Short mmCIF file of C-alpha atoms in Angstrom, two decimals:
data_model
loop_
_atom_site.label_atom_id
_atom_site.label_comp_id
_atom_site.label_asym_id
_atom_site.label_seq_id
_atom_site.Cartn_x
_atom_site.Cartn_y
_atom_site.Cartn_z
CA MET A 1 2.78 -32.74 63.11
CA LEU A 2 -0.90 -32.10 63.57
CA GLY A 3 -2.25 -31.95 67.08
CA ALA A 4 -3.83 -35.04 68.58
CA ARG A 5 -7.29 -33.64 67.86
CA GLY A 6 -6.69 -33.76 64.10
CA LEU A 7 -4.07 -36.43 63.64
CA ARG A 8 -5.47 -39.37 65.61
CA PRO A 9 -8.75 -39.63 63.70
CA ALA A 10 -6.78 -39.50 60.46
CA LEU A 11 -4.40 -42.22 61.59
CA ARG A 12 -7.31 -44.41 62.73
CA ALA A 13 -9.01 -43.94 59.37
CA CYS A 14 -5.88 -44.80 57.44
CA SER A 15 -5.03 -47.82 59.53
CA SER A 16 -8.53 -49.23 59.17
CA ALA A 17 -8.36 -48.61 55.42
CA ALA A 18 -5.10 -50.51 55.23
CA ARG A 19 -6.62 -53.46 57.07
CA ALA A 20 -9.43 -53.47 54.55
CA GLY A 21 -6.89 -53.99 51.78
CA ARG A 22 -7.42 -50.64 50.07
CA ALA A 23 -4.89 -49.84 47.32
CA PRO A 24 -2.17 -47.36 48.30
CA ALA A 25 -2.65 -43.76 47.18
CA ALA A 26 -0.90 -42.78 43.95
CA ARG A 27 1.36 -39.75 44.28
CA LEU A 28 0.36 -36.96 41.89
CA SER A 29 1.62 -33.47 41.26
CA VAL A 30 -0.94 -30.71 41.63
CA ARG A 31 -0.83 -30.22 37.88
CA ASP A 32 -1.59 -33.89 37.21
CA ALA A 33 -4.32 -33.94 39.83
CA LEU A 34 -6.04 -30.92 38.29
CA GLY A 35 -5.80 -32.50 34.85
CA ALA A 36 -6.97 -35.97 35.86
CA PRO A 37 -9.44 -37.14 33.18
CA ASN A 38 -11.56 -39.25 35.53
CA ALA A 39 -11.99 -37.83 39.01
CA SER A 40 -14.19 -40.62 40.29
CA GLY A 41 -12.84 -41.21 43.76
CA GLN A 42 -9.39 -42.64 43.06
CA ARG A 43 -7.09 -42.39 46.04
CA VAL A 44 -4.13 -40.04 45.55
CA LYS A 45 -1.41 -38.36 47.57
CA VAL A 46 -0.47 -34.71 47.01
CA GLN A 47 2.40 -32.80 48.62
CA GLY A 48 2.86 -29.05 48.55
CA TRP A 49 2.55 -25.73 50.35
CA ILE A 50 -0.60 -24.15 51.72
CA ARG A 51 -1.64 -21.10 49.71
CA SER A 52 -4.87 -20.47 51.63
CA ILE A 53 -6.86 -21.98 54.45
CA ARG A 54 -10.49 -21.39 55.43
CA SER A 55 -12.18 -23.15 58.31
CA GLN A 56 -15.97 -23.38 58.61
CA LYS A 57 -18.14 -25.11 61.14
CA GLU A 58 -18.64 -28.24 59.06
CA VAL A 59 -15.78 -28.18 56.55
CA LEU A 60 -12.16 -27.13 56.18
CA PHE A 61 -10.88 -25.77 52.84
CA LEU A 62 -7.21 -25.61 51.85
CA HIS A 63 -5.54 -24.65 48.61
CA VAL A 64 -2.29 -26.53 48.05
CA ASN A 65 0.34 -25.78 45.42
CA ASP A 66 3.56 -27.62 44.64
CA GLY A 67 4.96 -25.30 41.96
CA SER A 68 4.00 -27.57 39.06
CA CYS A 69 1.43 -25.06 37.79
CA LEU A 70 -0.15 -21.72 38.60
CA GLU A 71 -3.47 -23.09 39.87
CA SER A 72 -3.73 -24.64 43.33
CA LEU A 73 -5.64 -27.80 44.23
CA GLN A 74 -8.58 -27.38 46.60
CA VAL A 75 -8.56 -29.80 49.52
CA VAL A 76 -11.81 -30.41 51.36
CA ALA A 77 -11.42 -31.86 54.85
CA ASP A 78 -13.32 -32.53 58.02
CA PRO A 79 -12.90 -29.65 60.49
CA SER A 80 -11.34 -32.10 62.93
CA PHE A 81 -8.16 -31.80 60.83
CA ASP A 82 -7.83 -28.13 61.77
CA SER A 83 -4.75 -27.17 63.77
CA ARG A 84 -2.64 -24.14 64.59
CA GLU A 85 0.12 -25.79 62.52
CA LEU A 86 -2.07 -25.61 59.43
CA ALA A 87 -1.11 -22.14 58.21
CA PHE A 88 -0.32 -20.20 55.06
CA GLY A 89 3.17 -21.13 53.83
CA GLY A 90 3.36 -24.47 55.63
CA SER A 91 4.06 -27.70 53.77
CA VAL A 92 1.65 -30.62 53.90
CA GLU A 93 1.01 -34.10 52.60
CA VAL A 94 -2.61 -34.93 51.89
CA GLN A 95 -4.08 -38.30 51.01
CA GLY A 96 -7.63 -38.80 49.95
CA GLN A 97 -10.09 -39.22 47.11
CA LEU A 98 -9.93 -37.12 43.96
CA VAL A 99 -13.52 -36.23 43.10
CA LYS A 100 -15.40 -33.87 40.81
CA SER A 101 -15.92 -30.48 42.36
CA PRO A 102 -19.40 -28.98 42.65
CA SER A 103 -17.83 -25.54 42.26
CA ARG A 104 -17.52 -23.93 38.83
CA ARG A 105 -14.09 -22.57 39.75
CA GLN A 106 -12.35 -25.94 39.51
CA ASN A 107 -13.02 -29.32 37.92
CA VAL A 108 -11.72 -31.50 40.74
CA GLU A 109 -10.99 -31.35 44.45
CA LEU A 110 -9.28 -33.64 46.93
CA LYS A 111 -11.45 -35.06 49.69
CA ALA A 112 -8.93 -35.53 52.49
CA GLU A 113 -8.67 -38.79 54.45
CA LYS A 114 -5.25 -38.13 55.96
CA MET A 115 -3.30 -34.92 56.36
CA GLU A 116 0.17 -34.34 57.76
CA VAL A 117 2.06 -31.10 58.30
CA ILE A 118 5.57 -31.64 57.00
CA GLY A 119 6.92 -28.20 57.83
CA SER A 120 5.08 -25.57 59.82
CA CYS A 121 5.26 -21.85 58.96
CA ASP A 122 4.91 -18.93 61.34
CA ALA A 123 2.56 -16.88 59.19
CA THR A 124 2.98 -13.77 61.36
CA ALA A 125 6.77 -13.74 60.82
CA PHE A 126 6.66 -14.88 57.18
CA PRO A 127 7.41 -11.74 55.10
CA ILE A 128 4.99 -12.80 52.35
CA LYS A 129 1.37 -12.45 53.44
CA TYR A 130 -1.73 -14.16 52.10
CA LYS A 131 -3.58 -12.15 49.40
CA GLU A 132 -0.97 -9.37 49.40
CA ARG A 133 0.30 -8.30 45.98
CA TYR A 134 3.83 -7.00 46.46
CA PRO A 135 5.89 -4.81 44.11
CA LEU A 136 8.67 -6.75 42.44
CA GLU A 137 11.19 -4.31 43.95
CA TYR A 138 10.04 -5.31 47.45
CA LEU A 139 10.43 -9.02 46.72
CA ARG A 140 14.06 -8.63 45.58
CA GLN A 141 15.14 -8.29 49.21
CA PHE A 142 13.94 -11.87 49.79
CA PRO A 143 15.72 -13.90 47.08
CA HIS A 144 15.29 -17.04 49.21
CA LEU A 145 11.51 -16.61 49.49
CA ARG A 146 10.25 -14.65 46.48
CA CYS A 147 9.96 -17.81 44.35
CA ARG A 148 6.97 -18.75 46.55
CA THR A 149 4.88 -15.93 45.12
CA ASN A 150 2.64 -16.49 42.11
CA THR A 151 4.52 -13.86 40.11
CA LEU A 152 8.04 -15.26 40.48
CA ALA A 153 6.80 -18.84 40.25
CA SER A 154 5.14 -18.07 36.92
CA VAL A 155 8.23 -16.26 35.61
CA LEU A 156 10.52 -19.14 36.59
CA ARG A 157 8.27 -21.78 35.02
CA ILE A 158 8.25 -19.71 31.83
CA ARG A 159 12.03 -19.40 32.04
CA SER A 160 12.30 -23.19 32.31
CA GLU A 161 10.02 -23.73 29.32
CA ALA A 162 11.87 -21.09 27.29
CA THR A 163 15.16 -22.85 28.06
CA ALA A 164 13.76 -26.12 26.76
CA ALA A 165 12.33 -24.35 23.70
CA VAL A 166 15.72 -22.84 22.81
CA HIS A 167 17.40 -26.24 23.03
CA SER A 168 14.59 -27.78 20.96
CA PHE A 169 14.94 -25.10 18.28
CA PHE A 170 18.64 -25.78 17.80
CA LYS A 171 18.34 -29.56 18.03
CA ASP A 172 15.61 -29.64 15.38
CA ARG A 173 17.94 -27.72 13.04
CA ASP A 174 20.98 -29.96 13.55
CA PHE A 175 23.04 -27.59 15.69
CA VAL A 176 25.66 -29.24 17.89
CA HIS A 177 25.49 -27.93 21.45
CA ILE A 178 28.91 -26.93 22.82
CA HIS A 179 29.78 -26.35 26.47
CA THR A 180 32.03 -23.32 26.18
CA PRO A 181 34.27 -22.58 29.19
CA VAL A 182 33.27 -20.24 32.00
CA ILE A 183 36.94 -19.48 32.74
CA THR A 184 38.86 -18.13 29.77
CA SER A 185 42.10 -16.38 28.87
CA ASN A 186 40.53 -14.27 26.11
CA ASP A 187 38.26 -11.29 26.59
CA CYS A 188 36.29 -11.49 23.33
CA GLU A 189 37.82 -8.09 22.56
CA GLY A 190 35.45 -5.26 23.27
CA ALA A 191 32.60 -7.26 24.76
CA GLY A 192 32.71 -5.66 28.21
CA GLU A 193 34.53 -5.24 31.49
CA LEU A 194 35.98 -8.45 32.93
CA PHE A 195 35.99 -10.28 36.25
CA GLN A 196 39.46 -11.70 36.84
CA VAL A 197 39.75 -15.16 38.42
CA GLU A 198 42.24 -15.75 41.25
CA PRO A 199 42.33 -18.34 44.08
CA SER A 200 41.06 -16.89 47.35
CA SER A 201 43.25 -19.06 49.61
CA ARG A 202 46.71 -17.80 48.72
CA ILE A 203 48.59 -14.54 48.85
CA LYS A 204 48.49 -13.02 45.41
CA ASP A 205 51.85 -13.15 43.67
CA LEU A 206 51.91 -10.48 40.99
CA GLU A 207 54.43 -12.52 39.01
CA GLU A 208 52.47 -15.76 39.01
CA ASN A 209 49.01 -16.72 37.81
CA PHE A 210 47.17 -19.88 38.83
CA PHE A 211 46.63 -20.78 35.17
CA GLY A 212 49.97 -19.42 33.99
CA VAL A 213 48.17 -16.56 32.25
CA PRO A 214 45.57 -14.03 33.39
CA ALA A 215 42.16 -15.72 33.50
CA PHE A 216 38.69 -14.22 33.47
CA LEU A 217 35.05 -15.15 33.74
CA THR A 218 33.71 -15.34 30.20
CA VAL A 219 31.89 -12.44 28.61
CA SER A 220 30.90 -14.54 25.60
CA GLY A 221 31.36 -18.04 24.23
CA GLN A 222 31.63 -16.73 20.69
CA LEU A 223 35.34 -17.24 20.05
CA HIS A 224 35.19 -20.81 21.37
CA LEU A 225 32.17 -21.47 19.16
CA GLU A 226 34.18 -20.19 16.19
CA VAL A 227 36.78 -22.85 16.96
CA MET A 228 34.08 -25.51 16.90
CA SER A 229 32.52 -24.13 13.72
CA GLY A 230 35.65 -25.33 11.94
CA ALA A 231 34.55 -28.92 12.59
CA PHE A 232 30.74 -28.65 12.85
CA SER A 233 28.85 -26.48 10.39
CA ARG A 234 26.27 -25.41 13.01
CA VAL A 235 27.08 -24.99 16.69
CA CYS A 236 25.35 -23.32 19.64
CA ALA A 237 25.91 -22.59 23.31
CA PHE A 238 23.65 -21.57 26.19
CA GLY A 239 25.27 -20.58 29.43
CA PRO A 240 26.22 -17.91 31.97
CA THR A 241 28.31 -14.88 31.03
CA PHE A 242 29.75 -12.17 33.25
CA ARG A 243 30.37 -8.47 32.75
CA ALA A 244 31.74 -6.11 35.40
CA GLU A 245 29.70 -3.13 34.28
CA ASN A 246 28.97 -0.55 36.95
CA SER A 247 25.32 -0.29 35.99
CA GLN A 248 22.07 -0.34 37.93
CA SER A 249 19.92 -0.08 34.81
CA ARG A 250 16.86 -2.23 34.22
CA ARG A 251 18.66 -3.98 31.31
CA HIS A 252 22.00 -4.96 32.88
CA LEU A 253 23.24 -7.70 35.19
CA ALA A 254 26.74 -8.77 36.21
CA GLU A 255 25.77 -12.41 35.58
CA PHE A 256 23.32 -13.38 32.87
CA TYR A 257 22.68 -16.10 30.31
CA MET A 258 23.50 -15.95 26.63
CA VAL A 259 22.14 -17.99 23.74
CA GLU A 260 24.84 -18.07 21.05
CA ALA A 261 25.21 -19.70 17.66
CA GLU A 262 27.78 -19.91 14.87
CA LEU A 263 27.00 -21.02 11.32
CA SER A 264 29.63 -22.04 8.78
CA PHE A 265 29.27 -21.54 5.02
CA VAL A 266 27.21 -18.38 5.56
CA ASP A 267 28.13 -15.31 3.55
CA SER A 268 25.03 -13.13 3.96
CA LEU A 269 23.71 -11.15 6.90
CA ARG A 270 20.19 -12.01 5.72
CA ASP A 271 20.91 -15.69 6.38
CA LEU A 272 21.84 -14.84 9.95
CA MET A 273 18.86 -12.55 10.41
CA GLN A 274 16.52 -15.28 9.22
CA VAL A 275 17.81 -17.66 11.91
CA MET A 276 17.52 -14.92 14.57
CA GLU A 277 13.92 -14.18 13.65
CA GLU A 278 13.04 -17.88 13.50
CA LEU A 279 14.64 -18.44 16.93
CA PHE A 280 12.65 -15.61 18.51
CA LYS A 281 9.33 -16.62 16.99
CA ALA A 282 9.64 -20.40 17.33
CA THR A 283 10.80 -20.19 20.95
CA THR A 284 8.00 -17.78 21.82
CA GLU A 285 5.33 -19.92 20.16
CA MET A 286 6.56 -22.96 22.11
CA VAL A 287 6.44 -21.01 25.37
CA LEU A 288 2.92 -19.75 24.66
CA SER A 289 1.84 -23.31 23.89
CA SER A 290 3.47 -24.99 26.90
CA CYS A 291 2.55 -22.57 29.72
CA PRO A 292 -0.32 -20.33 28.58
CA GLU A 293 -1.68 -19.78 32.10
CA ASP A 294 1.64 -18.42 33.39
CA VAL A 295 2.09 -16.12 30.40
CA GLU A 296 -1.49 -14.90 30.73
CA PHE A 297 -0.89 -14.20 34.45
CA CYS A 298 2.16 -12.04 33.64
CA HIS A 299 0.36 -10.17 30.87
CA ARG A 300 -2.67 -9.56 33.07
CA PHE A 301 -1.10 -8.53 36.36
CA ILE A 302 2.42 -7.31 35.47
CA ALA A 303 2.16 -5.89 31.97
CA PRO A 304 -1.45 -5.15 30.92
CA GLY A 305 -1.68 -4.70 27.16
CA HIS A 306 1.57 -6.55 26.46
CA LYS A 307 -0.24 -9.54 24.98
CA ASP A 308 -1.28 -7.45 21.97
CA ARG A 309 2.24 -6.07 21.56
CA LEU A 310 3.71 -9.58 21.60
CA GLU A 311 1.17 -10.85 19.07
CA ARG A 312 2.11 -7.94 16.82
CA MET A 313 5.78 -8.95 17.01
CA LEU A 314 4.96 -12.54 16.12
CA ARG A 315 2.54 -11.64 13.34
CA ASN A 316 4.80 -9.31 11.37
CA ASN A 317 8.05 -9.79 9.53
CA PHE A 318 10.92 -8.05 11.28
CA LEU A 319 12.12 -4.89 9.54
CA ILE A 320 15.65 -4.15 8.30
CA ILE A 321 17.43 -0.78 8.16
CA SER A 322 21.09 0.11 7.94
CA TYR A 323 22.95 1.99 10.65
CA THR A 324 23.24 4.92 8.26
CA GLU A 325 19.47 4.92 7.68
CA ALA A 326 18.93 4.71 11.45
CA VAL A 327 21.07 7.79 12.07
CA ASP A 328 19.19 9.69 9.36
CA ILE A 329 15.86 8.77 10.99
CA LEU A 330 17.11 9.95 14.37
CA LYS A 331 18.43 13.23 12.99
CA LYS A 332 15.04 13.99 11.42
CA ALA A 333 13.17 13.19 14.64
CA SER A 334 11.30 16.00 16.37
CA GLN A 335 12.30 14.50 19.72
CA ASP A 336 15.20 15.98 21.67
CA PHE A 337 17.71 13.31 22.62
CA THR A 338 20.11 13.42 25.56
CA PHE A 339 22.80 12.08 23.20
CA ALA A 340 22.73 13.77 19.80
CA PRO A 341 22.69 11.16 17.00
CA GLU A 342 25.79 11.33 14.84
CA TRP A 343 27.23 8.95 12.26
CA GLY A 344 30.09 7.11 13.93
CA ALA A 345 28.59 7.26 17.43
CA ASP A 346 27.01 4.26 19.10
CA LEU A 347 23.24 4.04 19.35
CA GLN A 348 22.03 4.78 22.88
CA THR A 349 19.02 3.28 24.64
CA GLU A 350 16.90 6.33 23.83
CA HIS A 351 17.82 5.97 20.15
CA GLU A 352 16.92 2.27 20.11
CA LYS A 353 13.55 2.99 21.73
CA TYR A 354 12.74 5.71 19.17
CA LEU A 355 13.72 3.54 16.21
CA VAL A 356 11.45 0.69 17.36
CA GLU A 357 8.54 3.08 17.87
CA HIS A 358 9.26 4.73 14.51
CA CYS A 359 8.99 1.27 12.92
CA GLY A 360 5.56 0.64 14.44
CA ASN A 361 6.74 -1.32 17.51
CA ILE A 362 7.90 -4.16 15.28
CA PRO A 363 11.36 -5.61 15.92
CA VAL A 364 13.92 -4.04 13.61
CA PHE A 365 17.34 -5.22 12.45
CA VAL A 366 20.01 -2.51 12.24
CA THR A 367 22.90 -3.52 9.97
CA ASP A 368 26.32 -2.38 8.76
CA TYR A 369 27.82 -0.46 11.66
CA PRO A 370 30.98 1.69 11.49
CA MET A 371 34.07 -0.48 11.89
CA ALA A 372 35.36 1.70 14.74
CA LEU A 373 32.36 0.73 16.90
CA LYS A 374 32.77 -3.02 16.59
CA PRO A 375 35.30 -5.73 17.57
CA PHE A 376 38.12 -6.86 15.31
CA TYR A 377 36.49 -10.12 14.20
CA MET A 378 33.61 -8.58 12.22
CA ARG A 379 33.85 -8.73 8.43
CA ASP A 380 34.94 -5.60 6.61
CA ASN A 381 32.30 -4.50 4.09
CA GLU A 382 35.04 -2.78 2.03
CA ASP A 383 32.71 0.10 1.29
CA GLY A 384 35.23 2.89 0.93
CA PRO A 385 35.76 5.81 3.30
CA GLN A 386 32.86 4.88 5.60
CA ARG A 387 34.47 1.58 6.58
CA THR A 388 31.53 -0.40 7.88
CA VAL A 389 31.37 -4.02 8.96
CA ALA A 390 28.77 -6.73 8.37
CA ALA A 391 27.24 -6.42 11.84
CA VAL A 392 23.60 -6.61 12.90
CA ASP A 393 21.66 -5.81 16.07
CA LEU A 394 18.01 -6.68 16.62
CA LEU A 395 16.05 -4.01 18.49
CA VAL A 396 12.76 -4.98 20.13
CA PRO A 397 9.99 -3.05 21.88
CA GLY A 398 10.49 -2.33 25.56
CA VAL A 399 14.03 -3.68 25.71
CA GLY A 400 16.15 -2.27 22.89
CA GLU A 401 19.01 -4.48 21.75
CA LEU A 402 18.14 -8.18 22.07
CA PHE A 403 20.42 -9.86 19.53
CA GLY A 404 23.87 -8.91 18.33
CA GLY A 405 25.67 -10.68 15.50
CA SER A 406 27.89 -10.41 12.47
CA LEU A 407 29.64 -12.14 9.66
CA ARG A 408 33.13 -13.01 10.86
CA GLU A 409 36.26 -11.93 9.01
CA GLU A 410 37.33 -15.20 7.38
CA ARG A 411 40.04 -13.76 5.09
CA TYR A 412 43.46 -14.41 6.58
CA HIS A 413 45.32 -11.36 5.27
CA VAL A 414 42.50 -8.93 6.09
CA LEU A 415 42.27 -10.27 9.65
CA GLU A 416 46.05 -10.30 10.02
CA GLN A 417 46.27 -6.62 9.12
CA ARG A 418 43.42 -5.74 11.50
CA LEU A 419 45.03 -7.56 14.43
CA ALA A 420 48.42 -6.00 13.68
CA SER A 421 46.91 -2.50 13.70
CA LEU A 422 45.45 -3.21 17.14
CA GLY A 423 48.60 -4.87 18.53
CA LEU A 424 46.79 -8.18 19.03
CA THR A 425 48.62 -10.49 16.61
CA GLU A 426 50.48 -12.50 19.25
CA ALA A 427 47.48 -12.93 21.55
CA TYR A 428 45.24 -14.10 18.71
CA GLN A 429 47.66 -16.24 16.70
CA TRP A 430 45.36 -19.20 17.35
CA TYR A 431 42.50 -17.21 15.82
CA LEU A 432 44.57 -16.58 12.70
CA ASP A 433 45.25 -20.33 12.52
CA LEU A 434 41.54 -20.91 12.03
CA ARG A 435 41.88 -18.87 8.83
CA ARG A 436 45.04 -20.66 7.74
CA PHE A 437 43.63 -24.15 7.98
CA GLY A 438 40.38 -24.61 6.07
CA THR A 439 38.67 -21.27 6.56
CA VAL A 440 35.07 -20.79 5.41
CA PRO A 441 32.66 -17.85 5.34
CA HIS A 442 30.79 -17.91 8.63
CA GLY A 443 28.83 -15.80 11.07
CA GLY A 444 27.04 -15.92 14.35
CA PHE A 445 24.96 -14.12 16.94
CA GLY A 446 24.12 -13.94 20.62
CA MET A 447 20.80 -13.33 22.37
CA GLY A 448 20.53 -12.16 25.96
CA PHE A 449 18.18 -14.70 27.54
CA GLU A 450 16.95 -12.45 30.34
CA ARG A 451 16.24 -9.64 27.89
CA TYR A 452 14.28 -12.14 25.80
CA LEU A 453 12.11 -12.95 28.83
CA GLN A 454 11.63 -9.24 29.48
CA CYS A 455 10.54 -8.81 25.89
CA ILE A 456 7.90 -11.54 25.78
CA LEU A 457 6.52 -10.94 29.28
CA GLY A 458 6.68 -7.15 29.45
CA ILE A 459 8.62 -7.18 32.73
CA ASP A 460 10.36 -3.87 33.28
CA SER A 461 13.49 -4.93 35.19
CA ILE A 462 15.90 -7.66 34.18
CA LYS A 463 16.41 -8.38 37.89
CA ASP A 464 12.95 -9.98 38.02
CA VAL A 465 13.41 -12.64 35.33
CA ILE A 466 16.42 -14.44 36.85
CA PRO A 467 16.33 -16.52 40.05
CA PHE A 468 19.23 -14.81 41.83
CA PRO A 469 20.18 -11.46 40.27
CA ARG A 470 23.78 -10.24 40.57
CA PHE A 471 24.50 -6.59 39.94
CA THR A 472 26.60 -3.74 41.31
CA HIS A 473 26.60 -3.78 45.12
CA SER A 474 24.29 -6.80 45.28
CA CYS A 475 25.13 -10.50 45.52
CA LEU A 476 22.52 -11.89 47.93
CA LEU A 477 22.94 -15.62 48.72
#
């Protein structure tokens, strides 16, 4: 609480106001207070954290923020409110009159009548200091506090708006949202290393599993979405996925979010690519419209120049090249690659970066990969000795692969032979059943949500676009 010097005058003022029959203060968020159309002295109550404090002889200025927007609300108070408990990082409740501000820097300010410290903050011990601009790497060591910085707060508001935009995109196009399981007995063959799930409270019996079969944290909801695409022609999922990859790269996490979709009665990769491009552009336009200040903050202070690159991505049609064309482009490049490009070898990060730059820093779809590089469920192109499948990856500037998708092999006998050659027939009998009972041409894709945020904001490390990053040797909180 405030000291007697500051609190008692406030309490006397409030109690006398109450006796006079004054209407109670309306509680507003900082965002609503800043956007109030008529700041003509209406009494309001604002709660938040102190972002700055400046005491003068005749007036006390505070800036209070509650996370609802980037900008803080200026509070103007009598200096008698000043107290050692009023400090950067502390939480307060302020009641007073919302009035027009004489300053050009803001439209409104709150003239305080009552102020209460809810939670004090020892500013000397607080690892985040006023006016300091910290590297994102430094802030990662404080996952419980970094959300209080302007940078992480802006990123997380954008993440929230992007989540809503993704859901809106699918809902407006009649997709049915499916909650695919986090614990699964399949490994979505070839999608990555797995985390196995076992109870922690019992001695592990090598001959017994809790679920009766080995169980894992999901690496993808795709196969479960394929099940649902046999009943709903358009389905989607948006949830956490887990991959036990021993990587510290700026593009990899052990836990991340995937946006996935499956479409029935689709027999062309171009149909899939159209939905991918529409998803990227529509989601981004909604984000730019709903939180322009936060996006502008990121582009200005984290990634100068990225605004122009993003506008270029949105303005142009995405390009399309085949895997074979991509390898030819790489072989003709004057650049020396760490991994020599060869037909039949996977594209490395350095290859993806070169291809995007070669295409004018416009997102580019790469299609028709060698069958040996892709999982069993992708549709055989039946193109002779090359043996490619109807797969597609979308490469974007600064990130590399953002989307991955394919047409699925819907032909029972073709899929049966593929599974038999891999020794997977018994494990995937249920998957064959989907082809036995009312199969249709279909396809789908997945988009890494954190990589999407990296792409639109220009943030270098994936660890800085998720609230609590999990990666090799790090699981803080």
